[in-house]
Short mmCIF file of C-alpha atoms in Angstrom, two decimals:
data_model
loop_
_atom_site.label_atom_id
_atom_site.label_comp_id
_atom_site.label_asym_id
_atom_site.label_seq_id
_atom_site.Cartn_x
_atom_site.Cartn_y
_atom_site.Cartn_z
CA MET A 296 -19.65 7.83 22.06
CA ALA A 297 -16.22 6.83 20.79
CA ASP A 298 -13.27 8.45 22.51
CA VAL A 299 -10.06 9.63 20.88
CA HIS A 300 -6.89 8.51 22.62
CA GLY A 301 -3.21 9.26 22.20
CA ARG A 302 -1.40 12.54 22.00
CA CYS A 303 -0.75 15.47 19.72
CA ASP A 304 1.18 18.68 20.00
CA THR A 305 -0.96 21.70 20.81
CA ALA A 306 -0.35 23.03 17.30
CA PHE A 307 -2.24 19.99 15.98
CA THR A 308 -5.28 20.14 18.26
CA GLU A 309 -7.53 20.69 15.26
CA VAL A 310 -6.51 17.27 13.90
CA ARG A 311 -7.87 15.68 17.09
CA ASN A 312 -11.03 17.77 16.77
CA VAL A 313 -11.57 16.66 13.18
CA PHE A 314 -11.00 13.02 14.15
CA GLU A 315 -13.52 13.32 17.00
CA ARG A 316 -16.13 14.79 14.67
CA GLN A 317 -15.65 12.00 12.13
CA LEU A 318 -16.14 9.39 14.85
CA GLU A 319 -19.15 11.14 16.40
CA SER A 320 -20.86 11.46 13.01
CA GLY A 321 -20.43 7.75 12.30
CA ASN A 322 -18.51 8.55 9.14
CA GLU A 323 -15.53 6.87 10.81
CA LEU A 324 -15.73 3.55 12.69
CA GLY A 325 -12.22 3.03 14.04
CA ALA A 326 -8.90 4.45 12.94
CA SER A 327 -5.42 5.69 13.79
CA ILE A 328 -3.59 8.79 12.58
CA VAL A 329 0.11 9.61 12.91
CA VAL A 330 2.11 12.63 11.80
CA ASP A 331 5.89 12.67 12.03
CA VAL A 332 7.89 15.84 11.37
CA ASP A 333 11.65 15.60 11.05
CA GLY A 334 11.75 12.36 13.03
CA ARG A 335 9.49 13.59 15.83
CA VAL A 336 5.96 12.23 16.26
CA VAL A 337 3.67 15.24 16.66
CA VAL A 338 0.37 13.33 16.27
CA ASP A 339 -0.35 9.78 17.43
CA LEU A 340 -4.09 9.30 17.78
CA TRP A 341 -6.43 6.34 17.77
CA GLY A 342 -10.06 5.81 18.57
CA GLY A 343 -13.44 4.42 17.67
CA TRP A 344 -14.32 0.77 17.40
CA ARG A 345 -12.73 -2.40 16.09
CA ASP A 346 -16.06 -3.96 15.16
CA ALA A 347 -19.15 -2.81 13.27
CA GLY A 348 -21.28 -3.65 16.33
CA ARG A 349 -19.32 -1.05 18.34
CA ARG A 350 -18.57 -3.41 21.19
CA GLU A 351 -14.75 -3.57 21.04
CA PRO A 352 -12.87 -0.26 21.22
CA TRP A 353 -9.96 0.49 18.91
CA THR A 354 -6.98 0.44 21.26
CA GLU A 355 -3.37 1.53 21.03
CA ASP A 356 -2.23 -1.87 19.72
CA THR A 357 -5.13 -2.46 17.31
CA ILE A 358 -4.05 -3.45 13.81
CA THR A 359 -6.02 -3.95 10.62
CA ASN A 360 -5.60 -5.14 7.05
CA VAL A 361 -4.13 -2.13 5.26
CA TRP A 362 -4.79 -3.36 1.71
CA SER A 363 -2.51 -1.74 -0.88
CA ALA A 364 -0.63 0.36 1.65
CA THR A 365 1.19 -2.99 1.94
CA LYS A 366 2.77 -2.22 -1.43
CA MET A 367 4.67 0.68 0.11
CA VAL A 368 6.53 -1.72 2.40
CA THR A 369 6.97 -4.39 -0.27
CA ASN A 370 8.53 -1.87 -2.64
CA LEU A 371 10.71 -0.54 0.17
CA ALA A 372 12.08 -4.08 0.52
CA ALA A 373 13.00 -4.07 -3.17
CA LEU A 374 14.66 -0.66 -2.87
CA MET A 375 16.70 -1.94 0.08
CA LEU A 376 18.03 -4.70 -2.17
CA VAL A 377 18.84 -2.04 -4.78
CA ASP A 378 20.71 -0.13 -2.09
CA ARG A 379 22.70 -3.25 -1.23
CA GLY A 380 23.71 -3.80 -4.84
CA LYS A 381 21.69 -7.01 -5.17
CA LEU A 382 19.03 -5.63 -7.51
CA ASP A 383 19.33 -3.22 -10.43
CA PRO A 384 16.08 -1.35 -11.20
CA TYR A 385 17.14 -0.88 -14.83
CA ALA A 386 18.05 -4.53 -15.43
CA PRO A 387 15.69 -7.08 -17.01
CA VAL A 388 13.61 -8.99 -14.49
CA ALA A 389 14.84 -12.15 -16.22
CA LYS A 390 18.38 -11.45 -15.00
CA TYR A 391 17.20 -12.52 -11.55
CA TRP A 392 14.19 -14.63 -12.52
CA PRO A 393 14.95 -16.34 -15.86
CA GLU A 394 11.53 -17.94 -16.20
CA PHE A 395 9.94 -14.49 -16.37
CA ALA A 396 11.33 -13.97 -19.90
CA GLU A 397 8.66 -16.30 -21.29
CA ASN A 398 6.03 -14.98 -23.71
CA GLY A 399 7.85 -11.82 -24.75
CA LYS A 400 8.68 -10.50 -21.30
CA ASP A 401 12.47 -10.61 -21.69
CA GLY A 402 12.62 -6.82 -22.04
CA ILE A 403 10.61 -6.01 -18.92
CA GLU A 404 12.83 -4.32 -16.35
CA VAL A 405 12.65 -4.33 -12.57
CA ARG A 406 11.52 -0.69 -12.60
CA HIS A 407 8.46 -1.69 -14.63
CA LEU A 408 7.29 -4.01 -11.86
CA LEU A 409 7.84 -1.28 -9.28
CA SER A 410 5.93 1.32 -11.29
CA HIS A 411 2.95 -0.73 -12.52
CA THR A 412 4.11 -0.42 -16.13
CA SER A 413 5.07 -4.04 -16.88
CA GLY A 414 1.79 -5.05 -18.51
CA VAL A 415 1.38 -7.92 -16.02
CA SER A 416 -1.40 -6.32 -13.97
CA GLY A 417 -3.46 -9.47 -13.41
CA TRP A 418 -3.71 -13.21 -13.96
CA GLU A 419 -5.01 -14.82 -17.10
CA ALA A 420 -8.35 -16.57 -16.59
CA PRO A 421 -9.41 -18.83 -15.06
CA PHE A 422 -8.24 -17.43 -11.76
CA ARG A 423 -9.99 -17.00 -8.40
CA HIS A 424 -8.72 -14.76 -5.64
CA GLU A 425 -8.13 -17.89 -3.53
CA ASP A 426 -5.52 -18.92 -6.09
CA MET A 427 -3.34 -16.06 -4.87
CA TYR A 428 -2.76 -17.88 -1.59
CA ASP A 429 -0.57 -20.47 -3.30
CA THR A 430 2.25 -18.00 -3.77
CA GLU A 431 4.56 -20.31 -5.71
CA ARG A 432 1.95 -21.46 -8.20
CA ALA A 433 0.42 -18.00 -8.68
CA THR A 434 3.89 -16.54 -9.29
CA ARG A 435 4.73 -19.24 -11.84
CA ARG A 436 1.58 -18.34 -13.73
CA LEU A 437 2.64 -14.69 -13.95
CA ALA A 438 6.04 -15.75 -15.29
CA ALA A 439 4.37 -17.78 -18.04
CA GLN A 440 1.86 -15.27 -19.38
CA ALA A 441 2.26 -12.45 -21.89
CA PRO A 442 1.96 -8.75 -20.97
CA TRP A 443 -1.38 -7.09 -21.66
CA TRP A 444 0.14 -3.91 -23.14
CA GLU A 445 3.56 -2.76 -24.30
CA PRO A 446 5.71 -2.62 -21.15
CA GLY A 447 6.94 0.79 -20.12
CA THR A 448 4.44 2.75 -22.21
CA ALA A 449 1.78 3.34 -19.54
CA SER A 450 0.83 2.36 -16.02
CA GLY A 451 -1.89 -0.17 -15.33
CA TYR A 452 -2.28 -0.67 -11.62
CA HIS A 453 -0.92 -4.07 -10.55
CA ALA A 454 -3.62 -4.28 -7.89
CA GLN A 455 -3.07 -7.88 -6.81
CA THR A 456 0.01 -9.01 -8.73
CA GLN A 457 2.66 -6.55 -7.60
CA GLY A 458 3.22 -8.38 -4.33
CA HIS A 459 3.86 -11.68 -6.10
CA LEU A 460 6.10 -10.09 -8.73
CA VAL A 461 8.23 -8.01 -6.37
CA GLY A 462 8.09 -10.72 -3.73
CA GLU A 463 9.68 -13.19 -6.13
CA LEU A 464 12.51 -10.75 -6.82
CA VAL A 465 13.04 -10.40 -3.07
CA ARG A 466 13.11 -14.17 -2.68
CA ARG A 467 15.64 -14.65 -5.47
CA CYS A 468 17.91 -11.76 -4.48
CA ALA A 469 17.74 -12.08 -0.68
CA GLY A 470 17.27 -15.83 -0.37
CA THR A 471 14.25 -15.43 1.90
CA SER A 472 10.52 -14.90 1.59
CA LEU A 473 9.04 -11.41 1.41
CA THR A 474 7.27 -12.05 4.72
CA ASP A 475 10.53 -12.92 6.46
CA PHE A 476 12.48 -10.09 4.82
CA VAL A 477 9.96 -7.52 6.04
CA ALA A 478 9.95 -9.05 9.52
CA ASP A 479 13.71 -9.44 9.85
CA GLU A 480 15.05 -6.47 7.89
CA ILE A 481 12.37 -3.77 8.29
CA ALA A 482 9.74 -4.22 11.00
CA GLY A 483 12.04 -5.99 13.47
CA PRO A 484 14.94 -3.53 13.48
CA LEU A 485 12.53 -0.57 13.65
CA GLY A 486 10.25 -2.08 16.28
CA ALA A 487 7.32 -1.51 13.92
CA ASP A 488 4.09 -3.44 14.51
CA PHE A 489 3.67 -4.50 10.88
CA ARG A 490 3.60 -7.84 9.12
CA ILE A 491 2.77 -9.30 5.71
CA GLY A 492 -0.24 -11.41 6.65
CA ALA A 493 -0.93 -11.74 10.37
CA ALA A 494 0.41 -14.08 13.02
CA GLU A 495 -2.39 -16.08 14.60
CA ALA A 496 -1.35 -14.82 18.04
CA ASP A 497 -2.34 -11.31 16.88
CA TRP A 498 -5.76 -12.12 15.46
CA ASP A 499 -7.62 -11.06 18.61
CA ARG A 500 -6.39 -7.48 18.20
CA ILE A 501 -7.23 -7.14 14.50
CA ALA A 502 -10.01 -4.74 13.56
CA PRO A 503 -11.95 -6.54 10.80
CA VAL A 504 -12.50 -4.46 7.68
CA THR A 505 -15.99 -3.20 6.93
CA PRO A 506 -16.72 -3.21 3.17
CA PRO A 507 -17.20 0.05 1.26
CA PRO A 508 -20.60 1.13 -0.07
CA ALA A 509 -21.68 -0.88 -3.08
CA GLU A 510 -20.95 0.90 -6.36
CA SER A 511 -22.70 0.11 -9.61
CA VAL A 512 -20.44 -0.66 -12.55
CA ASP A 513 -21.67 -0.39 -16.13
CA LEU A 514 -19.99 -3.49 -17.53
CA ASP A 515 -21.22 -2.66 -21.02
CA ARG A 516 -18.87 0.32 -21.06
CA ILE A 517 -15.77 -1.68 -20.09
CA ASP A 518 -13.69 -3.42 -22.73
CA ARG A 519 -13.66 -7.04 -21.60
CA ASP A 520 -10.36 -7.58 -23.37
CA GLY A 521 -8.76 -4.54 -21.76
CA PRO A 522 -6.52 -4.37 -18.67
CA ALA A 523 -9.16 -2.78 -16.43
CA TYR A 524 -11.68 -5.59 -16.85
CA LYS A 525 -9.11 -8.37 -16.80
CA THR A 526 -7.40 -6.98 -13.70
CA LEU A 527 -10.40 -6.05 -11.57
CA MET A 528 -13.59 -7.62 -12.90
CA ARG A 529 -12.85 -11.20 -13.92
CA SER A 530 -12.83 -12.34 -10.31
CA PRO A 531 -13.91 -9.41 -8.12
CA LEU A 532 -12.45 -9.43 -4.63
CA ASN A 533 -14.94 -9.33 -1.75
CA ALA A 534 -13.56 -7.01 0.94
CA GLU A 535 -14.71 -9.33 3.73
CA THR A 536 -12.30 -11.95 2.42
CA ALA A 537 -9.64 -10.00 4.32
CA ASN A 538 -11.26 -11.13 7.57
CA THR A 539 -10.71 -14.83 6.90
CA ALA A 540 -8.03 -17.12 8.31
CA ALA A 541 -6.82 -18.13 4.84
CA TRP A 542 -6.21 -14.49 3.90
CA ARG A 543 -4.28 -13.77 7.10
CA ARG A 544 -2.07 -16.83 6.64
CA ALA A 545 -1.14 -15.98 3.03
CA GLU A 546 1.76 -13.90 1.71
CA LEU A 547 0.10 -11.20 -0.37
CA GLY A 548 2.66 -8.44 -0.67
CA ALA A 549 0.20 -6.24 -2.55
CA LEU A 550 -2.76 -6.63 -0.24
CA ASN A 551 -2.59 -8.22 3.20
CA GLY A 552 -0.15 -6.29 5.34
CA HIS A 553 -1.44 -5.81 8.87
CA GLY A 554 -0.51 -2.77 10.90
CA ASN A 555 -1.73 0.66 11.95
CA ALA A 556 -0.86 4.29 11.29
CA ARG A 557 1.99 4.19 13.80
CA SER A 558 3.75 1.20 12.27
CA LEU A 559 3.39 2.43 8.67
CA ALA A 560 4.67 5.87 9.65
CA ARG A 561 7.57 4.31 11.56
CA ILE A 562 8.64 2.37 8.47
CA LEU A 563 7.98 4.89 5.73
CA LYS A 564 9.34 7.97 7.42
CA SER A 565 12.69 6.47 6.47
CA LEU A 566 12.04 8.00 3.03
CA ALA A 567 11.68 11.47 4.56
CA LEU A 568 14.74 11.11 6.81
CA ASP A 569 17.40 10.27 4.22
CA GLY A 570 16.89 6.54 4.78
CA THR A 571 17.73 6.26 8.49
CA VAL A 572 15.36 6.04 11.47
CA ASP A 573 16.81 6.25 14.97
CA GLY A 574 20.12 4.84 13.80
CA VAL A 575 18.59 2.07 11.69
CA ARG A 576 19.65 2.58 8.09
CA LEU A 577 17.34 1.21 5.41
CA LEU A 578 18.32 3.25 2.36
CA SER A 579 20.87 5.77 1.16
CA PRO A 580 19.77 9.19 -0.14
CA GLU A 581 21.00 8.09 -3.57
CA THR A 582 18.60 5.14 -3.62
CA ILE A 583 15.75 7.31 -2.36
CA SER A 584 16.33 9.61 -5.34
CA LEU A 585 15.37 6.72 -7.65
CA ILE A 586 11.78 7.03 -6.42
CA PHE A 587 11.57 10.31 -8.34
CA ASP A 588 12.66 8.84 -11.67
CA GLU A 589 9.29 9.28 -13.38
CA GLN A 590 8.16 6.12 -15.16
CA SER A 591 4.68 7.11 -16.29
CA HIS A 592 2.28 10.04 -16.20
CA GLY A 593 -1.20 9.72 -17.64
CA ILE A 594 -4.48 7.87 -17.40
CA ASP A 595 -3.85 4.56 -15.65
CA LEU A 596 -5.08 1.69 -17.84
CA VAL A 597 -6.64 -0.15 -14.89
CA LEU A 598 -7.91 2.54 -12.53
CA GLY A 599 -8.89 4.99 -15.26
CA VAL A 600 -7.61 8.09 -13.44
CA PRO A 601 -4.50 10.25 -13.97
CA LEU A 602 -1.53 8.82 -12.10
CA ARG A 603 2.17 9.57 -12.02
CA PHE A 604 4.52 6.81 -10.92
CA GLY A 605 8.16 6.85 -10.01
CA ILE A 606 10.05 3.74 -8.98
CA GLY A 607 8.07 2.16 -6.17
CA TYR A 608 5.61 4.92 -5.34
CA ALA A 609 3.13 7.36 -6.82
CA LEU A 610 4.33 10.92 -7.27
CA PRO A 611 2.25 14.11 -6.90
CA GLU A 612 -0.45 14.53 -9.54
CA THR A 613 -2.75 17.52 -9.13
CA GLN A 614 -5.94 15.89 -10.42
CA THR A 615 -6.10 12.58 -8.55
CA LEU A 616 -4.83 13.58 -5.10
CA PRO A 617 -4.89 17.40 -5.08
CA TYR A 618 -4.50 17.59 -1.31
CA ALA A 619 -1.10 15.87 -1.37
CA PRO A 620 2.02 18.07 -1.36
CA GLN A 621 3.13 18.84 -4.89
CA GLY A 622 6.88 19.01 -4.34
CA ARG A 623 9.34 16.19 -3.71
CA ALA A 624 6.83 13.81 -2.22
CA CYS A 625 5.48 10.30 -2.76
CA TYR A 626 2.46 8.39 -1.57
CA TRP A 627 0.14 5.45 -1.86
CA GLY A 628 -2.64 3.91 0.16
CA GLY A 629 -5.14 1.12 0.35
CA TRP A 630 -8.60 0.21 -0.86
CA GLY A 631 -11.15 2.12 1.18
CA GLY A 632 -9.06 5.17 1.98
CA SER A 633 -5.96 4.33 4.02
CA LEU A 634 -3.09 6.58 3.04
CA VAL A 635 0.59 7.33 3.65
CA ILE A 636 2.10 10.55 2.29
CA VAL A 637 5.82 11.24 2.61
CA ASP A 638 6.94 14.82 1.96
CA LEU A 639 10.70 14.89 1.61
CA ASP A 640 10.82 18.67 1.26
CA THR A 641 9.45 19.16 4.80
CA ARG A 642 10.61 15.77 6.16
CA THR A 643 6.99 15.02 7.07
CA THR A 644 5.16 11.67 7.05
CA ILE A 645 1.37 11.37 7.35
CA SER A 646 -0.20 7.98 7.98
CA TYR A 647 -3.91 7.08 8.32
CA MET A 648 -5.30 3.56 8.69
CA MET A 649 -8.92 2.58 9.35
CA ASN A 650 -11.31 -0.37 9.28
CA LYS A 651 -14.42 1.21 7.72
CA MET A 652 -13.75 1.39 4.00
CA GLY A 653 -14.92 4.38 2.02
CA SER A 654 -15.75 4.69 -1.66
CA GLY A 655 -13.44 6.01 -4.32
CA VAL A 656 -10.29 4.85 -6.04
CA ILE A 657 -7.47 6.56 -4.10
CA GLY A 658 -7.99 8.15 -0.71
CA SER A 659 -11.45 9.00 0.63
CA ASP A 660 -13.43 11.92 1.95
CA ARG A 661 -12.03 11.15 5.41
CA SER A 662 -8.39 10.93 4.37
CA GLU A 663 -8.77 14.24 2.54
CA THR A 664 -10.31 15.86 5.61
CA TYR A 665 -7.46 14.69 7.84
CA VAL A 666 -4.67 15.59 5.42
CA ARG A 667 -6.06 19.07 4.84
CA ALA A 668 -6.36 19.62 8.58
CA ILE A 669 -2.78 18.42 9.11
CA HIS A 670 -1.45 20.74 6.42
CA ASP A 671 -3.34 23.67 7.94
CA CYS A 672 -1.66 22.90 11.27
CA LEU A 673 1.76 22.55 9.64
CA ARG A 674 1.35 25.98 8.10
#
């Protein structure tokens, strides 16, 4: 039997109970859940197992690959540069990265990269996922290619490319790599156990990801010249790749952040708290307001579901994530079900990270169960 550890306020006892039931049923392998309300941690739970063989328990300092929840930190880095006056979200990307203007991309603005509307949602073939590890070369290739749809007209999830695109802007505007910026300007000052990639000294406390259930895809129904196929199907990513040394050593700002619910909540609650956490200022309220400048709302050209994007984050959309708050809130998560929801109206941050990946596009049955239980407790 897997035990649940940590603490929660008595008002949130049902969240612990739900977590225990998920672990006991085997639906959950190992995970961590954190809820922060107005700067106070009211839930900080962890439990289960690091490994599929259920030999190594998930402990307080266990971290895991958080997949696209990484994007939330990467885009926070860009917004911090906006806040410092080094990056204008409404300026052409080419103002900071001249080479990006090639092949008709001179009109693409920074906000388009941050909202998945640039048309550069994947790499032109031939391209293998291992090619992402050479950050400089992979980024040059993105600068050289043409967009796959008219920029700014619709979102098409930049599943793998957003980290390279935004990371290059960080490098050019801050004079340092995305990995170092996150370490020195975000995780370090906040004391957050999060990193792009993973330091080798931390590998023994990483919970390897367990792939999601196999899903059949009717390739005959997918336009092979469309963004969905070219982004996701030309070189499908095997989830177990995240458990390799090469993956952990790479800088993949869209995909390979390592942390847990506590570290993601610690970082992203800055959005709920007017930009400042325990005296560490990351953003101004004025910059945070940019998140809610809607950039797209409709069927995403890559994921095929309704999505609404502001600058840097997804905004509430009743069909795709109906259990998220529908007011002034933002969210995103990672492949398999990890999720961070920031509700600015109630100054609440919910963070859930796990190693056993579920099915589905955004969120999972488990993340929905936890979020609904948390909201019931909040009420």
